XYZ file of C-alpha atoms in Angstrom:
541
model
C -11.437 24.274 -6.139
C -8.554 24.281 -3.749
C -5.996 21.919 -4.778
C -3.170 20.699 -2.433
C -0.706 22.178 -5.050
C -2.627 25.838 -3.805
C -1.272 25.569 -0.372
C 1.749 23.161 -0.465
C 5.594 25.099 0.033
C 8.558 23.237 1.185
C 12.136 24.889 2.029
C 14.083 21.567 0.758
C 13.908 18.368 0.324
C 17.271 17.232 0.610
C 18.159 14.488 3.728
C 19.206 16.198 5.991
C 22.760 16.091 8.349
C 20.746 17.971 11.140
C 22.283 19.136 14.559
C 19.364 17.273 16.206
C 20.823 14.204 13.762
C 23.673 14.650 13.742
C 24.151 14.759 17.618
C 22.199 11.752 18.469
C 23.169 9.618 15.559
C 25.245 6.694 16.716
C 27.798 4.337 14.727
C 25.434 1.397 13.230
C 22.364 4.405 12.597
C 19.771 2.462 14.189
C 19.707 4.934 17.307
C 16.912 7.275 16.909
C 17.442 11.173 17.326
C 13.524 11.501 17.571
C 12.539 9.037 19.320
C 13.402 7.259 22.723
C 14.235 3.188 22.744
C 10.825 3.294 24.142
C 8.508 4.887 20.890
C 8.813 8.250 23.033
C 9.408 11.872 21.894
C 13.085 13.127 22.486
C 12.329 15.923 25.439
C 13.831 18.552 22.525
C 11.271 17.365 19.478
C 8.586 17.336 21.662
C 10.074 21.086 22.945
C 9.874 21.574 18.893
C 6.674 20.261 18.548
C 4.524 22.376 21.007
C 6.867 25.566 19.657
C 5.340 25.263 15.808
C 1.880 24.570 17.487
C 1.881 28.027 19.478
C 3.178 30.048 16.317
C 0.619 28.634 14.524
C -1.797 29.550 16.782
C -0.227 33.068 17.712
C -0.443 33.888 13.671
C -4.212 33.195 13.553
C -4.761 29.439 13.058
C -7.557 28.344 14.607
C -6.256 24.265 14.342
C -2.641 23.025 13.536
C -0.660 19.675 13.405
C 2.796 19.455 13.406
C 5.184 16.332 12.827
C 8.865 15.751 13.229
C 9.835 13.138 10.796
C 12.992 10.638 9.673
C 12.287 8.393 6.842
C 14.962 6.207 5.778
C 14.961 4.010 2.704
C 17.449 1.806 1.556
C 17.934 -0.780 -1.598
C 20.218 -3.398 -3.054
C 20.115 -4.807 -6.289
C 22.208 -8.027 -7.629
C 22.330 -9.587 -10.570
C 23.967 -12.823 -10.519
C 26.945 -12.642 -8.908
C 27.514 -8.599 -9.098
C 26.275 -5.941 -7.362
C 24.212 -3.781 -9.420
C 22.645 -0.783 -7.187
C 22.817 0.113 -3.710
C 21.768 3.372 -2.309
C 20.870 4.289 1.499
C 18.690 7.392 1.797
C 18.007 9.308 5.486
C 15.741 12.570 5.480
C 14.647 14.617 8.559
C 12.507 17.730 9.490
C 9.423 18.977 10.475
C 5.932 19.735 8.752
C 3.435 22.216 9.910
C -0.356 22.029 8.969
C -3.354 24.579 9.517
C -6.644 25.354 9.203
C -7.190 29.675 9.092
C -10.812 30.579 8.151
C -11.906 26.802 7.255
C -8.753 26.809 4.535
C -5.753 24.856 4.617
C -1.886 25.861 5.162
C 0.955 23.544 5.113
C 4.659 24.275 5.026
C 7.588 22.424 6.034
C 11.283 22.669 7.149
C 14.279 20.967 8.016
C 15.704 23.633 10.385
C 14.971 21.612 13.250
C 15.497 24.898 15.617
C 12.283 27.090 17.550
C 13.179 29.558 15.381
C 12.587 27.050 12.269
C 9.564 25.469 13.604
C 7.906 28.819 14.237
C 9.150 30.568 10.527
C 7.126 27.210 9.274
C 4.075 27.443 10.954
C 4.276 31.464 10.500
C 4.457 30.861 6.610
C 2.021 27.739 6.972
C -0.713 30.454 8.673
C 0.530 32.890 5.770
C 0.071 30.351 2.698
C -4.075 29.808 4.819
C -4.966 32.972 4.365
C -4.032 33.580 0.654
C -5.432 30.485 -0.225
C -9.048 31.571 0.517
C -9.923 33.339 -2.647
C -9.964 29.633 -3.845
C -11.778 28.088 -1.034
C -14.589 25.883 -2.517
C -15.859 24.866 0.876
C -14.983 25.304 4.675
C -12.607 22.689 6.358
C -14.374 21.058 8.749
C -12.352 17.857 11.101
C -14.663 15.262 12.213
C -14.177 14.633 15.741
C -11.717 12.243 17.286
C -10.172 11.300 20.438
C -7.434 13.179 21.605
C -4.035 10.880 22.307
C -1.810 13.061 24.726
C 0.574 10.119 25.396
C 0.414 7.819 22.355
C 3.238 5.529 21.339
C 3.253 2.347 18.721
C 5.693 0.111 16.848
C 5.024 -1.674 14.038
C 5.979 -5.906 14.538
C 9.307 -5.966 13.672
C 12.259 -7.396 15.874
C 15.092 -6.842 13.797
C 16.226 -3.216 12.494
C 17.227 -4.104 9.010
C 19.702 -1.449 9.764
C 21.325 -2.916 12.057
C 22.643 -5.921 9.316
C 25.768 -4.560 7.365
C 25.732 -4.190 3.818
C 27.554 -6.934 3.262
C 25.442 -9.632 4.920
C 22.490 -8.647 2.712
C 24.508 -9.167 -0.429
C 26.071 -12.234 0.700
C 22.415 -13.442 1.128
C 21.345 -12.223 -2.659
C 24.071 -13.734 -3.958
C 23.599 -17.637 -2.274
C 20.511 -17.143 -3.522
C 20.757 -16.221 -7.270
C 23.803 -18.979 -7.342
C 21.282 -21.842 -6.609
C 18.908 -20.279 -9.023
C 21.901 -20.812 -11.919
C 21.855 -24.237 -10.943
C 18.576 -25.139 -12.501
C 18.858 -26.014 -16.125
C 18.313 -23.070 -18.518
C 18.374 -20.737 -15.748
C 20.394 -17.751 -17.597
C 19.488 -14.743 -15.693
C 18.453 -14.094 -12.389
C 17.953 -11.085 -10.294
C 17.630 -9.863 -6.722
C 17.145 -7.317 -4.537
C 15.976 -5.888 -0.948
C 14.319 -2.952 0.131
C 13.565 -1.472 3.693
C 12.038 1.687 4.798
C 12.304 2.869 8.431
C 9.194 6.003 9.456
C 9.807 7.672 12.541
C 7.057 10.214 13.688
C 6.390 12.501 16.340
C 3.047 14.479 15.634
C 1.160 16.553 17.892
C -2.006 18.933 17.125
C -3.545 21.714 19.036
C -6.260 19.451 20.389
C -3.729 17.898 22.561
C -2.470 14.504 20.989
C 0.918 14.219 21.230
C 1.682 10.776 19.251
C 4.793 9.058 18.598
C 5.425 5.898 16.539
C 8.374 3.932 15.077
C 7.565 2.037 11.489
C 9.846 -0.384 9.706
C 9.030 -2.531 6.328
C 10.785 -4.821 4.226
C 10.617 -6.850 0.645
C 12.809 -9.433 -0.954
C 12.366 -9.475 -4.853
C 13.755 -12.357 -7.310
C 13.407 -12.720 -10.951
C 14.870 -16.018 -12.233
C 15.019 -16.089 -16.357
C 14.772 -19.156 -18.357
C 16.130 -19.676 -22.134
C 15.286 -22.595 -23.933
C 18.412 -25.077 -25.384
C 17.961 -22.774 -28.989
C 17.523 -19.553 -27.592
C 14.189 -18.975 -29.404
C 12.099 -18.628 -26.095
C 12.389 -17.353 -22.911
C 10.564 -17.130 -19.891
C 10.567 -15.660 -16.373
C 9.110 -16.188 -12.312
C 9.202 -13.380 -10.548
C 10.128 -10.416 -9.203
C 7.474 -10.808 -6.867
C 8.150 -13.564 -5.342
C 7.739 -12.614 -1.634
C 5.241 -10.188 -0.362
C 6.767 -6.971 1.499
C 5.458 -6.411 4.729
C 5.639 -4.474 8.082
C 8.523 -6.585 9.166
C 12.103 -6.277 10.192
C 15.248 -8.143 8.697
C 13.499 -11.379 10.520
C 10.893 -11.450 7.779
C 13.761 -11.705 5.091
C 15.284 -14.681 6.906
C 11.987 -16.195 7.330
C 11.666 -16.852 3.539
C 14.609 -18.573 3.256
C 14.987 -17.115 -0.122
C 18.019 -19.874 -0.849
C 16.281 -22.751 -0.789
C 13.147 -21.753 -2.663
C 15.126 -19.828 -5.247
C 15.476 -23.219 -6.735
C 11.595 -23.544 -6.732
C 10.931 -20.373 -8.446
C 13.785 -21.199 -10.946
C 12.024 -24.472 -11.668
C 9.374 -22.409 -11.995
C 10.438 -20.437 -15.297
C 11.887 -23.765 -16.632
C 8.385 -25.303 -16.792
C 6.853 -22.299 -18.510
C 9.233 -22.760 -21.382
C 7.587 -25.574 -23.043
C 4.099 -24.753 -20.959
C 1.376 -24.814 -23.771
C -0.492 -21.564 -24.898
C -3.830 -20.665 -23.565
C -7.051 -21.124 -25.507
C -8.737 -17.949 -25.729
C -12.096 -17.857 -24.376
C -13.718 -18.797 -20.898
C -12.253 -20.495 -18.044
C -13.295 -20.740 -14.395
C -10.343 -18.686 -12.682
C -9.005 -19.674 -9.151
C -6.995 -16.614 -8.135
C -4.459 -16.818 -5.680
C -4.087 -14.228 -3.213
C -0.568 -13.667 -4.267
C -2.252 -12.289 -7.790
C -5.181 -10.972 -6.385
C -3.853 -8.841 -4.242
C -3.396 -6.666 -7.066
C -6.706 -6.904 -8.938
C -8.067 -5.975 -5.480
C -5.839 -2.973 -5.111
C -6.937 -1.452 -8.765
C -10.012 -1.883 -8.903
C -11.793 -1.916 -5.595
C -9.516 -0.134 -3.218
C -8.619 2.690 -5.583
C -11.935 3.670 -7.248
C -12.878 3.671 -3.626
C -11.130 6.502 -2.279
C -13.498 9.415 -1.521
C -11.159 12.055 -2.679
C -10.732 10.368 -6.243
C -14.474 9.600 -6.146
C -14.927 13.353 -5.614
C -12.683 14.718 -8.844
C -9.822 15.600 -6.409
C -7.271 13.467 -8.445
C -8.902 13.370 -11.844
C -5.808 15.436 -12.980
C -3.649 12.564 -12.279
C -4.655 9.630 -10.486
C -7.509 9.176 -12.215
C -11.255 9.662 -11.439
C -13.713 6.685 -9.905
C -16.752 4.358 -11.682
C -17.697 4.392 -8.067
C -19.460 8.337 -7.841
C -21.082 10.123 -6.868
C -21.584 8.812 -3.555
C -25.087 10.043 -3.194
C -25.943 7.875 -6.281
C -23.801 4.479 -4.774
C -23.414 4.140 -1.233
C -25.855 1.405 -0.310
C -26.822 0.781 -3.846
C -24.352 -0.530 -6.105
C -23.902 -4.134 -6.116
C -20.369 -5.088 -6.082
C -20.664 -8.622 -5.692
C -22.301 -11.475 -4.539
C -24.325 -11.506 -0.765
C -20.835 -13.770 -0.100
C -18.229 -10.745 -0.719
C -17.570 -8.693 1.757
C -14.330 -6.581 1.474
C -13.030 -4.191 4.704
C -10.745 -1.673 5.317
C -8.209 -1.514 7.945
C -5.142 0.006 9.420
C -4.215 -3.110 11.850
C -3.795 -5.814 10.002
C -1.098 -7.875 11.561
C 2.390 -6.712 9.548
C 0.183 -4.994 7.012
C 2.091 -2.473 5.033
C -0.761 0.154 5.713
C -0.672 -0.741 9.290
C -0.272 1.761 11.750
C -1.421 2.747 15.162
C -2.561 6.787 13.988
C -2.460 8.489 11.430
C -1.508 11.654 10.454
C -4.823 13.238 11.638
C -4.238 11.949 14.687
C -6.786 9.509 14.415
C -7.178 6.302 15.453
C -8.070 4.588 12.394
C -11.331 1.710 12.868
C -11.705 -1.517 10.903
C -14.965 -0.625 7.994
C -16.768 -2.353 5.529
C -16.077 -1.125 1.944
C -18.308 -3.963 0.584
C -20.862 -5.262 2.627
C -22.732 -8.650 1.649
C -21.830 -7.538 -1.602
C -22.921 -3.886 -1.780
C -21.020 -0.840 -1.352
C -20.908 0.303 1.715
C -18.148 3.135 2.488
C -15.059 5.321 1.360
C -11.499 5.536 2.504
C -11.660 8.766 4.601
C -9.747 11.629 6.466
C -11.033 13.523 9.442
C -12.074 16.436 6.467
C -13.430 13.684 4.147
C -15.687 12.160 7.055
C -17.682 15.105 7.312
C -18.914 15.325 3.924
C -20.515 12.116 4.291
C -22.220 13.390 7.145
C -25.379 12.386 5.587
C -24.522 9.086 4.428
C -23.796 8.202 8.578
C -26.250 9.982 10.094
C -28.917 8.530 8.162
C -27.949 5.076 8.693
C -27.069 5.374 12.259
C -23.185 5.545 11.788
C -20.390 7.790 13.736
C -19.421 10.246 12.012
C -15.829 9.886 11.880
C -12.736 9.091 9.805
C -11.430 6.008 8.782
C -8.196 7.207 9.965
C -6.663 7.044 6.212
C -4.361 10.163 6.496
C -0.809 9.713 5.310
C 2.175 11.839 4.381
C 5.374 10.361 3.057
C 7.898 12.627 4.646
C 7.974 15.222 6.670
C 7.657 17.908 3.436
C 4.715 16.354 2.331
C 1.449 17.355 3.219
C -1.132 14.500 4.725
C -3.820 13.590 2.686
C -5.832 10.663 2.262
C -3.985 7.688 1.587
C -5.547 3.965 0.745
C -5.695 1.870 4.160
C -5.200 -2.180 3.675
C -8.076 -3.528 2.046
C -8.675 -7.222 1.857
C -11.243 -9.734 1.312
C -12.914 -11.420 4.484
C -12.578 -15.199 3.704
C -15.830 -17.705 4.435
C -16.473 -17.832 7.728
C -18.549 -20.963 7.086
C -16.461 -23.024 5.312
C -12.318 -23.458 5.841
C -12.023 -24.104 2.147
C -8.388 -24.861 0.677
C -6.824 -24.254 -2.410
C -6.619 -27.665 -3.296
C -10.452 -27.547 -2.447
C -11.469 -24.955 -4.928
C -9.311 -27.013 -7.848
C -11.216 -30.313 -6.743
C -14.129 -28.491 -6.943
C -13.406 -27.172 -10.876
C -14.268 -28.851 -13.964
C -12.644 -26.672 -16.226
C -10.112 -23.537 -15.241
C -7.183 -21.843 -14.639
C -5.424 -21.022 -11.214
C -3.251 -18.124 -11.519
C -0.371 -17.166 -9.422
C 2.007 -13.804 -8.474
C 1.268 -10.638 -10.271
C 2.373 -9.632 -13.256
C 1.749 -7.198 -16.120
C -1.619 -5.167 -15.643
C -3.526 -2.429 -17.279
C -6.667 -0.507 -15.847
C -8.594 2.916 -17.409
C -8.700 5.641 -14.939
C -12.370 5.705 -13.379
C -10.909 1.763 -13.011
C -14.031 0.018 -14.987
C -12.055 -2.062 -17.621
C -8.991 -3.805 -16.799
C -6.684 -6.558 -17.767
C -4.398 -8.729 -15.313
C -1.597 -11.565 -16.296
C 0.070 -13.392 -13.916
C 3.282 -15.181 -13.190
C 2.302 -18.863 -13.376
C -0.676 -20.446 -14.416
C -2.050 -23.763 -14.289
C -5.016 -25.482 -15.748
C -7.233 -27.500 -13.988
C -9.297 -29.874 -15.892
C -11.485 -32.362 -14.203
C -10.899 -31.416 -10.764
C -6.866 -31.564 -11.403
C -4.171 -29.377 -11.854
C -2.645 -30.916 -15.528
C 0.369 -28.618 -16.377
C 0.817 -24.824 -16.480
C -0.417 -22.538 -19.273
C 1.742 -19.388 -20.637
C 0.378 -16.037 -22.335
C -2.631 -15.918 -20.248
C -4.685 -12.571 -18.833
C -8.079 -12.188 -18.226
C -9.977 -8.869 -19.401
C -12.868 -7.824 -17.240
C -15.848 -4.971 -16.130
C -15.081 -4.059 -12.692
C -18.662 -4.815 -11.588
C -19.095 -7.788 -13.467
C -16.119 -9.249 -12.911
C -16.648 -9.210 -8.597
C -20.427 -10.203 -9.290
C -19.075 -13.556 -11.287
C -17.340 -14.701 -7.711
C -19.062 -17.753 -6.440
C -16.744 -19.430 -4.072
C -14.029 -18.105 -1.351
C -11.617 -19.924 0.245
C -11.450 -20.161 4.127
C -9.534 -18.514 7.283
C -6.052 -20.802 6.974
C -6.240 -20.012 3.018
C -5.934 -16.291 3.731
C -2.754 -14.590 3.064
C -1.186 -10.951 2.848
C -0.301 -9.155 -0.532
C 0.841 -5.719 -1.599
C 2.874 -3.003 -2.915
C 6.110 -1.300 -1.978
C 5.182 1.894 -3.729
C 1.519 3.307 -4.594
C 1.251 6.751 -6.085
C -0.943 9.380 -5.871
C -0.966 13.207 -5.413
C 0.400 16.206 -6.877
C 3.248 16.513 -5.752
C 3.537 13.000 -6.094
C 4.088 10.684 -2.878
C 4.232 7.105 -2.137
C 2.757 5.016 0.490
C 2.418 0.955 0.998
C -0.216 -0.805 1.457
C -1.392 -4.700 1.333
C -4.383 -6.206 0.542
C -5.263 -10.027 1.988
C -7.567 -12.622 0.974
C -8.306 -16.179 0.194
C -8.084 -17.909 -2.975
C -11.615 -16.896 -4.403
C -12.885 -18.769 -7.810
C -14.384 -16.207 -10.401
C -17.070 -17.924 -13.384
C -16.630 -17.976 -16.783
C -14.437 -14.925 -17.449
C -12.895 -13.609 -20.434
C -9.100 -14.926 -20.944
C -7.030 -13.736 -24.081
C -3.600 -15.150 -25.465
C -0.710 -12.152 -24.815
C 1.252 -14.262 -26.698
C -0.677 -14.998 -30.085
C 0.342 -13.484 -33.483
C -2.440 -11.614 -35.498
């Protein structure tokens, strides 16, 4: 089997002062030296571009991709009233993919010259052709429509850039100060984190796609300690969801004022009274199941994982093999259906192509509670030919191709994946307690465990409260729930509605070998699950 280790060569991964860079680069860093203040190519990258794509094709590739690439990162960590971490991060160069023979060749550079273009797709073409020995099968793309003039942005209207340094920690610190007002309050934690993607990409089949990404998260973890010190308890970190948003998004949450609320928060779960093991009714909010969707549905759910691709790593899938579950496993109730996407609005996953050059479509993963499709690449797509064809489907990819930088090969990456709320009913949260005799509602994610063909798992959460009679009485501490993947979805038996659906999601997922990291959120409403499992994390044996 050919792995992506097989064919994967870099020649550094080190950010990069680059002449391109380095010439275009202006004083507050938010000017672009790929891309024009309209999403387009620089005249030189897409020069660049075109110049790997004919070396590649003059060494004997009969398909190539290549895409110029700046990925940015930047955090800041506080802690009280000290600053505790900040490090800014700006890499450049170019990656060059093909297909010799039906086998794949990838190499990379940050010589952002024709000369290093061309040496990349030259040793690219070179890496192809000794990797066929291990060719299990030929690579075959699944069509898709070409994009010669393609430009997106993702919705953000501030370049967190473009706020100094010092702004951001002035912010953190207002914050954790009101946070130390509230009684107990002894510790408290902050800290913000933005990535900036710009891509260029073009392939021999004529797309020539540029797009400018930018995402953002605010974390805050506010620690109580009772008066004699013998307890302690904490809200947070994730107390705001990241999403494809700007330095507006930050401001939005006001992080100031409810820093109090998440610090009264951790006071109440101080003297909050211990779970009863056994089984409750849960109510999970999406800010907790966002997670438990991400494990154990979006994950086993990835074709490559389903297919043993990262069973040397990421783990393997419950969900395989596809001839024996696609259309046939029941995943849930007729009520449950759960989609992929690449355009939900501010979605972390969201994007306008990916790096197939696809246009990724909106699919059912569950439909009416069966399962119903993978996560796929243009390569992936085709071996579910079958599957499509015989149910009157396109066959084409999902558009789930990702690469982290520009020295990382694409490969398939998990696309948002949420829950579609009732359609019938626009059910609240306070609905769904109303409508509970006895049960928990749990909030914000917390500490997790999952095997890896993701079949058993256990999830905490931040706060909970019980609801008894129809009434939210006081919160509970030390609680998780411990579940079967398929039995756990099957026990749903109510959503909430449209207005109760929210975003949720994670910074860094990852997967691969070499490892890389992607983002990706998962929405839904509040959905009630029956009579599950709930142990005490806190009880002494």
């Amino acid at each position: 089997m050919t792995t992506r280790r097989d064919f994967l060569a870099t020649t550094g991964l080190a950010a990069s002062a680059l002449t391109l860079a380095a010439r275009r680069a202006d004083a507050a860093g938010t000017r672009s030296p790929i891309l024009t203040a309209n999403t387009e190519p620089d005249p030189q990258v897409k020069v660049l571009l075109l110049e790997a794509l004919t070396a590649a094709k003059l060494a004997g590739a009969s398909w190539a991709d290549a895409r110029i690439q700046r990925q940015r990162r930047q955090n800041i960590g506080t802690r009280e009233q000290q600053v505790t971490n900040v490090s800014d991060t700006d890499t450049i160069g170019c990656g060059v993919r093909v297909i010799v023979d039906g086998t794949w060749g990838f190499s990379a550079t940050r010589s952002l010259t024709k000369e290093g273009v061309a040496r990349a797709a030259q040793r690219a073409v070179s890496l192809a052709k000794a990797n066929r020995v291990a060719r299990e099968r030929l690579v075959r793309l699944a069509p898709t429509e070409v994009h010669p003039n393609a430009t997106w942005k993702s919705g953000y209207t501030i370049d967190p850039w473009s706020i100094p340094v010092e702004e951001k920690v002035a912010l953190l610190f207002a914050a954790n100060a009101e946070a130390m007002k509230v009684k107990n309050i002894r510790f408290v934690n902050s800290n913000l984190s933005f990535v900036k993607e710009e891509r260029s990409y073009a392939n021999s089949e004529g797309s020539m796609i540029t797009q400018d990404v930018v995402r953002s998260w605010v974390t805050m973890s506010c620690t109580a300690v009772s008066d004699d010190r013998t307890e302690t308890a904490t809200r947070g970190p994730e107390v705001v969801q990241p999403m494809g948003r700007g330095w507006e998004y930050v401001l939005e949450n006001d992080i100031v004022k409810n820093a109090t609320v998440w610090a009264e928060q951790a006071r109440e779960k101080l003297t909050a009274r211990p779970v009863d093991v056994g089984r409750w009714d849960l109510i999970l909010h999406p800010s907790q199941l966002f997670l438990t969707i991400h494990e154990s549905i979006a994950h086993p759910t990835e074709l490559d994982r389903a297919m043993g691709y990262e069973a040397n790593y990421a783990g393997t899938s419950f969900i395989a093999p596809p001839d024996n579950v696609l259309g046939k496993l029941r995943l849930g109730p007729d009520m449950l259906t759960i989609r992929g996407n690449r355009s939900e609005k501010d979605g972390l996953a969201t994007i306008g192509y990916d790096d197939d050059g696809v246009k990724p479509d909106e699919f059912d993963i569950i439909r009416n509670g069966i399962f119903w499709d993978y996560q796929t690449t243009r390569e992936q797509a085709e071996w579910l030919r079958p599957w499509y064809e015989k149910n009157g489907m396109p066959v084409r990819s999902h558009g789930c191709a990702y690469a982290q930088s520009w020295s990382d090969v694409a490969f398939q990456r998990m696309p948002n994946v949420s829950i579609v709320p009732d359609q019938q009913v626009d059910r609240s949260l306070d609905d769904m307690v109303a409508a509970t005799d006895k049960g928990i509602v749990m909030i914000g994610r917390s500490s997790y465990s999952i095997d890896q063909q993701r079949y058993n798992a256990q999830f905490g959460a931040q706060v909970c409260y019980e609801v008894k009679g129809g009434k939210i009485v006081g919160q509970l501490r030390d609680v998780a729930y411990v579940m079967r993947t398929p039995d756990f979805w099957n026990s749903v038996d109510l959503l909430g509605g449209k207005s109760s659906y929210e975003l949720g999601g994670t910074f860094n997922d990852g997967k691969g070998q070499p490892g890389q990291s992607n983002a990706v959120s998962h929405g839904c409403p509040p959905v009630r699950f029956k009579n599950i499992n709930v142990i005490n994390t806190g009880r002494q044996l």
